[in-house]
Short mmCIF file of C-alpha atoms in Angstrom, two decimals:
data_model
loop_
_atom_site.label_atom_id
_atom_site.label_comp_id
_atom_site.label_asym_id
_atom_site.label_seq_id
_atom_site.Cartn_x
_atom_site.Cartn_y
_atom_site.Cartn_z
CA MET J 1 5.74 11.78 -27.12
CA ASP J 2 7.66 13.09 -24.03
CA GLU J 3 7.82 12.33 -20.27
CA GLN J 4 4.68 14.84 -19.72
CA ASP J 5 2.74 12.78 -22.42
CA TRP J 6 3.55 9.51 -20.60
CA ALA J 7 2.34 11.09 -17.41
CA ILE J 8 -0.89 12.32 -18.88
CA LEU J 9 -1.57 8.68 -20.48
CA LEU J 10 -1.00 7.18 -17.40
CA LYS J 11 -2.91 9.22 -15.00
CA LEU J 12 -5.84 9.65 -17.48
CA TYR J 13 -5.98 5.63 -17.56
CA GLU J 14 -5.83 5.45 -13.90
CA GLU J 15 -8.52 8.18 -13.18
CA LYS J 16 -10.72 7.54 -16.26
CA SER J 17 -11.58 11.10 -16.01
CA ILE J 18 -10.06 14.19 -17.47
CA THR J 19 -11.34 16.45 -14.62
CA LYS J 20 -9.54 14.25 -11.97
CA ALA J 21 -6.46 13.70 -14.19
CA ALA J 22 -6.04 17.44 -14.74
CA GLU J 23 -6.18 18.24 -11.15
CA VAL J 24 -3.45 15.70 -10.22
CA LEU J 25 -1.49 16.58 -13.00
CA PHE J 26 -2.05 20.50 -12.21
CA ILE J 27 -2.89 21.37 -15.58
CA SER J 28 -6.24 22.88 -16.78
CA GLN J 29 -8.65 20.77 -18.56
CA PRO J 30 -8.51 22.46 -21.84
CA ALA J 31 -4.62 21.98 -21.87
CA LEU J 32 -4.88 18.08 -21.02
CA THR J 33 -7.53 17.56 -23.89
CA ALA J 34 -5.55 19.57 -26.31
CA ARG J 35 -2.44 17.27 -25.62
CA ILE J 36 -4.67 14.12 -25.99
CA LYS J 37 -5.67 15.55 -29.47
CA GLN J 38 -1.84 16.10 -30.42
CA ILE J 39 -1.14 12.68 -29.25
CA GLU J 40 -4.12 11.39 -31.33
CA ASP J 41 -2.88 13.14 -34.41
CA ARG J 42 0.53 12.36 -34.18
CA PHE J 43 -0.45 8.54 -34.25
CA ALA J 44 -3.48 9.06 -36.48
CA ALA J 45 -5.62 7.19 -34.06
CA GLN J 46 -8.25 7.87 -31.55
CA ILE J 47 -7.12 6.92 -27.95
CA VAL J 48 -9.88 7.78 -25.72
CA ILE J 49 -13.58 7.79 -25.98
CA ARG J 50 -15.68 10.00 -23.93
CA GLY J 51 -18.68 8.71 -21.99
CA ARG J 52 -21.11 9.46 -19.24
CA LYS J 53 -19.00 7.52 -16.84
CA GLY J 54 -15.81 8.96 -17.84
CA VAL J 55 -13.24 8.17 -20.65
CA HIS J 56 -12.46 4.73 -22.21
CA PHE J 57 -9.32 3.92 -23.77
CA THR J 58 -9.43 2.28 -27.41
CA PRO J 59 -7.29 -0.79 -28.29
CA GLU J 60 -4.55 1.68 -29.66
CA GLY J 61 -4.97 3.80 -26.45
CA LYS J 62 -4.34 0.98 -24.16
CA TYR J 63 -1.24 0.10 -26.26
CA LEU J 64 0.16 3.60 -25.91
CA VAL J 65 -0.72 3.27 -21.92
CA GLU J 66 1.68 0.19 -21.79
CA ARG J 67 4.43 1.95 -23.89
CA ALA J 68 4.16 5.07 -21.59
CA ARG J 69 4.29 2.66 -18.70
CA GLU J 70 7.44 0.85 -20.03
CA MET J 71 9.23 4.26 -21.09
CA SER J 72 8.59 5.68 -17.55
CA GLN J 73 10.10 3.01 -15.79
CA LYS J 74 13.05 2.86 -18.26
CA MET J 75 13.44 6.88 -17.49
CA HIS J 76 13.45 6.26 -13.75
CA ILE J 77 16.07 3.36 -14.41
CA ILE J 78 18.17 5.67 -16.18
CA GLU J 79 18.26 8.38 -13.64
CA GLY J 80 18.90 6.03 -10.96
CA ALA J 81 21.81 4.52 -12.72
CA ILE J 82 23.35 8.07 -13.53
CA TRP J 83 23.28 8.91 -9.88
CA THR J 84 24.84 5.44 -8.97
CA MET J 85 27.43 6.10 -11.55
CA ARG J 86 28.33 9.23 -9.18
CA ASN J 87 27.75 7.42 -6.09
CA GLU J 88 25.32 9.76 -4.88
CA VAL J 89 22.03 9.00 -2.53
CA LYS J 90 19.96 11.20 -4.98
CA GLY J 91 16.94 10.99 -7.01
CA LEU J 92 13.26 9.82 -6.81
CA LEU J 93 12.47 6.72 -4.77
CA ARG J 94 8.93 5.04 -5.60
CA ILE J 95 7.34 3.70 -2.46
CA GLY J 96 4.20 1.56 -2.07
CA ALA J 97 2.77 1.03 1.14
CA SER J 98 -0.36 -0.36 3.21
CA ASN J 99 -2.87 1.93 4.52
CA TYR J 100 -2.11 1.15 8.10
CA PHE J 101 1.82 1.25 7.47
CA THR J 102 1.46 4.69 5.72
CA GLY J 103 -0.49 6.32 8.55
CA HIS J 104 1.38 4.77 11.37
CA LYS J 105 5.03 4.00 10.36
CA LEU J 106 6.21 5.49 7.04
CA PRO J 107 5.88 9.42 7.75
CA GLU J 108 8.57 8.95 10.73
CA LEU J 109 10.67 6.52 8.66
CA LEU J 110 10.87 8.92 5.87
CA ARG J 111 11.47 11.72 7.81
CA GLN J 112 14.58 10.26 9.26
CA PHE J 113 15.75 8.77 5.84
CA GLN J 114 15.40 12.23 4.46
CA ALA J 115 17.07 14.06 7.20
CA ARG J 116 20.39 11.93 6.15
CA TYR J 117 20.02 12.10 2.65
CA PRO J 118 18.46 15.59 1.83
CA ASP J 119 18.40 15.14 -1.89
CA VAL J 120 16.08 12.16 -2.23
CA GLU J 121 12.14 12.70 -2.95
CA PHE J 122 9.63 10.26 -2.50
CA LYS J 123 6.58 9.36 -4.65
CA VAL J 124 4.36 7.32 -2.29
CA VAL J 125 1.22 4.96 -3.27
CA THR J 126 -1.13 4.03 -0.62
CA ASN J 127 -3.64 1.08 -1.07
CA ASP J 128 -4.47 -2.25 0.52
CA SER J 129 -1.54 -4.84 0.52
CA ARG J 130 -2.51 -6.82 -2.50
CA LYS J 131 -2.96 -3.71 -4.84
CA ILE J 132 0.49 -2.69 -3.60
CA VAL J 133 1.95 -6.30 -4.21
CA ASP J 134 0.89 -5.96 -7.74
CA LEU J 135 2.65 -2.62 -8.28
CA ILE J 136 5.81 -4.00 -6.93
CA ILE J 137 5.59 -7.05 -9.40
CA ASN J 138 4.81 -4.84 -12.32
CA HIS J 139 8.11 -2.65 -11.23
CA ASP J 140 5.64 0.44 -10.84
CA ILE J 141 7.33 1.07 -7.37
CA ASP J 142 10.92 0.34 -6.04
CA VAL J 143 9.93 -0.94 -2.48
CA CYS J 144 6.82 -1.72 -0.65
CA PHE J 145 5.38 -2.45 2.69
CA VAL J 146 2.73 -4.95 3.12
CA HIS J 147 0.91 -7.18 5.77
CA GLY J 148 0.66 -10.80 5.40
CA LYS J 149 2.42 -13.43 3.14
CA PHE J 150 1.91 -13.15 -0.23
CA GLU J 151 3.25 -15.10 -3.08
CA TRP J 152 6.29 -13.29 -4.24
CA SER J 153 9.56 -14.19 -5.82
CA GLY J 154 11.76 -11.07 -5.33
CA MET J 155 13.70 -10.26 -2.18
CA GLU J 156 11.75 -9.83 1.19
CA ASP J 157 12.61 -8.79 4.71
CA LEU J 158 10.50 -9.67 7.59
CA LEU J 159 10.46 -6.17 9.54
CA LEU J 160 7.90 -6.84 12.14
CA GLU J 161 5.30 -9.22 13.81
CA GLU J 162 2.44 -7.85 15.87
CA ASN J 163 0.24 -9.92 18.22
CA MET J 164 -3.28 -9.85 17.23
CA PHE J 165 -5.79 -8.87 20.03
CA LEU J 166 -9.53 -9.01 20.53
CA VAL J 167 -10.58 -5.31 21.75
CA SER J 168 -13.63 -4.00 23.41
CA THR J 169 -14.56 -1.30 25.66
CA ASN J 170 -16.43 -3.54 27.50
CA GLU J 171 -15.37 -6.67 29.43
CA ILE J 172 -15.94 -9.41 26.97
CA ARG J 173 -15.65 -13.29 26.54
CA VAL J 174 -14.28 -15.18 23.58
CA ALA J 175 -17.54 -17.60 23.91
CA ASP J 176 -20.03 -14.45 23.58
CA LEU J 177 -18.31 -13.18 20.25
CA PRO J 178 -21.15 -14.57 18.03
CA LYS J 179 -23.97 -12.61 19.66
CA THR J 180 -21.86 -9.54 19.97
CA THR J 181 -21.31 -6.96 17.13
CA TRP J 182 -18.18 -7.14 15.28
CA ILE J 183 -16.68 -4.20 13.76
CA ASN J 184 -14.56 -5.11 10.74
CA TYR J 185 -12.23 -3.14 8.93
CA THR J 186 -10.76 -3.59 5.57
CA THR J 187 -7.39 -5.94 5.41
CA SER J 188 -5.23 -7.93 3.23
CA LYS J 189 -6.26 -11.26 2.39
CA PRO J 190 -3.74 -13.45 4.23
CA ILE J 191 -4.86 -11.57 7.40
CA TRP J 192 -8.44 -12.06 6.60
CA ASP J 193 -7.68 -15.73 5.85
CA MET J 194 -5.80 -15.98 9.30
CA LEU J 195 -8.71 -14.54 11.20
CA ASP J 196 -11.18 -16.56 9.40
CA THR J 197 -9.44 -19.57 10.30
CA TRP J 198 -9.33 -18.65 14.01
CA TRP J 199 -13.06 -18.15 13.87
CA LYS J 200 -14.02 -21.28 12.22
CA ASP J 201 -11.52 -23.11 14.78
CA ASN J 202 -13.65 -21.42 17.83
CA PHE J 203 -17.21 -21.14 16.64
CA SER J 204 -19.66 -23.08 14.26
CA GLN J 205 -21.84 -20.12 13.42
CA PRO J 206 -20.66 -16.79 11.41
CA PRO J 207 -19.82 -13.56 13.33
CA HIS J 208 -22.36 -10.77 13.57
CA VAL J 209 -20.92 -8.18 11.45
CA GLY J 210 -22.59 -5.03 12.62
CA MET J 211 -20.16 -2.61 10.98
CA GLU J 212 -17.70 -2.32 8.01
CA VAL J 213 -15.04 0.27 7.90
CA ASN J 214 -12.29 0.91 5.61
CA THR J 215 -9.47 1.66 7.94
CA VAL J 216 -8.04 0.36 11.27
CA ASP J 217 -8.24 3.90 12.62
CA SER J 218 -11.80 4.11 11.93
CA CYS J 219 -12.24 0.75 13.66
CA ILE J 220 -10.72 2.03 16.70
CA ARG J 221 -12.79 5.04 16.88
CA MET J 222 -15.75 2.85 16.80
CA ILE J 223 -14.63 0.36 19.10
CA MET J 224 -13.82 3.32 21.75
CA LYS J 225 -17.51 4.62 21.29
CA GLY J 226 -18.66 1.35 23.00
CA LEU J 227 -20.10 0.16 19.42
CA GLY J 228 -18.65 -3.39 19.20
CA TYR J 229 -15.41 -5.27 19.39
CA GLY J 230 -12.63 -5.72 17.01
CA PHE J 231 -9.59 -7.66 16.09
CA LEU J 232 -6.48 -5.35 16.17
CA PRO J 233 -2.63 -5.53 15.93
CA GLU J 234 -0.62 -4.78 19.12
CA GLY J 235 0.82 -1.56 17.40
CA VAL J 236 -2.35 0.38 17.75
CA LEU J 237 -3.22 -0.83 21.57
CA ASP J 238 -1.77 2.75 22.62
CA TYR J 239 -5.07 4.38 21.17
CA THR J 240 -7.16 1.88 23.27
CA GLU J 241 -5.67 1.82 26.92
CA LYS J 242 -9.07 2.06 28.35
CA ALA J 243 -10.34 -0.90 26.54
CA TYR J 244 -10.40 -4.71 27.55
CA LYS J 245 -8.08 -6.96 25.47
CA ILE J 246 -7.46 -10.40 24.81
CA LYS J 247 -4.46 -11.88 23.01
CA MET J 248 -5.85 -13.99 20.22
CA ILE J 249 -4.33 -17.72 20.32
CA ASP J 250 -4.62 -20.43 17.75
CA ARG J 251 -5.79 -24.31 18.00
CA GLN J 252 -2.19 -24.96 18.48
CA GLY J 253 -1.80 -22.57 21.52
CA GLU J 254 0.25 -19.98 19.57
CA PRO J 255 -0.42 -16.26 19.36
CA LEU J 256 -1.85 -14.91 16.05
CA LYS J 257 0.56 -12.66 14.54
CA ARG J 258 0.44 -10.01 11.63
CA PRO J 259 3.61 -9.77 9.64
CA THR J 260 5.03 -6.69 7.98
CA TRP J 261 7.24 -7.36 5.11
CA MET J 262 9.47 -5.31 2.78
CA PHE J 263 9.59 -6.40 -0.89
CA TYR J 264 11.95 -5.08 -3.81
CA HIS J 265 13.66 -6.50 -6.65
CA GLU J 266 17.03 -7.87 -6.38
CA ASP J 267 18.08 -5.87 -9.68
CA SER J 268 16.84 -2.73 -7.84
CA LEU J 269 19.84 -2.94 -5.18
CA LYS J 270 22.09 -2.06 -8.17
CA ILE J 271 20.70 1.23 -7.86
CA THR J 272 22.55 3.22 -4.91
CA LEU J 273 19.16 4.94 -3.69
CA VAL J 274 17.53 1.78 -3.40
CA LYS J 275 19.89 -0.16 -1.56
CA THR J 276 20.60 2.77 0.53
CA PHE J 277 17.03 2.82 1.70
CA VAL J 278 16.56 -1.15 1.98
CA ASP J 279 19.80 -1.11 4.19
CA PHE J 280 18.35 2.04 6.05
CA VAL J 281 15.16 0.36 6.74
CA LYS J 282 16.75 -3.08 7.79
CA GLY J 283 18.76 -1.18 10.43
CA LEU J 284 15.37 0.33 12.09
CA ASP J 285 13.55 -0.83 15.03
CA ILE J 286 10.46 -0.57 13.05
CA ARG J 287 8.14 -1.29 16.19
CA SER J 288 9.41 1.51 17.99
CA ILE J 289 8.63 3.85 15.14
CA SER J 290 5.45 6.08 15.55
CA LEU J 291 3.83 9.27 14.30
#
């Protein structure tokens, strides 16, 4: 097996579809199928089973996926170590980031870094913060950016804290929220827990969730059309200039804040590329970065 085989196994296991995996890998479906057959012949074992809902991996197939993940990680470490020996900031940097950070901060951050270090390439994975944390724990990425405080035993840097605001196009009182439509968006569990605690501290009845959307950007658009209110971090308030805003305060009189963290493994700092990137980010004013 070679690097292409590892990539095929990992992508097929992720997508659970030969069609989708082939599209992502930019190879034809017949070529991908033939390669899977070669791997099965090599180990004299069936590794995938096709079904109506996609492909399913056999125990042997799952074992090979895990070994492929290990080999891919080892190759990434080897490549980074070689460039480190040459004291060059070069190679592939694997980054995971929340949907919000990817949409509002990461593009400009990467542009600035690549302008200084043009030989660096990026692989960016976007998802909700909990899934991104799982990736960094498993060493599938080098650095990640997430919102909220998670259990994490590695290195961490608090990059930003944003006040949370109640936002509506119409003037609204906190006391009126239970009977007003709340536009909720998918967020990390720590942030959800913070909002849930705030709600229970203020009301005895549940909120009226009139709409649920996947991203904060969708939430903003719905709010600005007058469809309800939402709880938003101050970093996106520039898009709500004409809206009515109330800073959220907890029962101790402290403002609710959404933290943004950068996580990475201490051992990763031995790689020049990772250390250079981490130091670069720590030297930035993340609050001022925008699209």
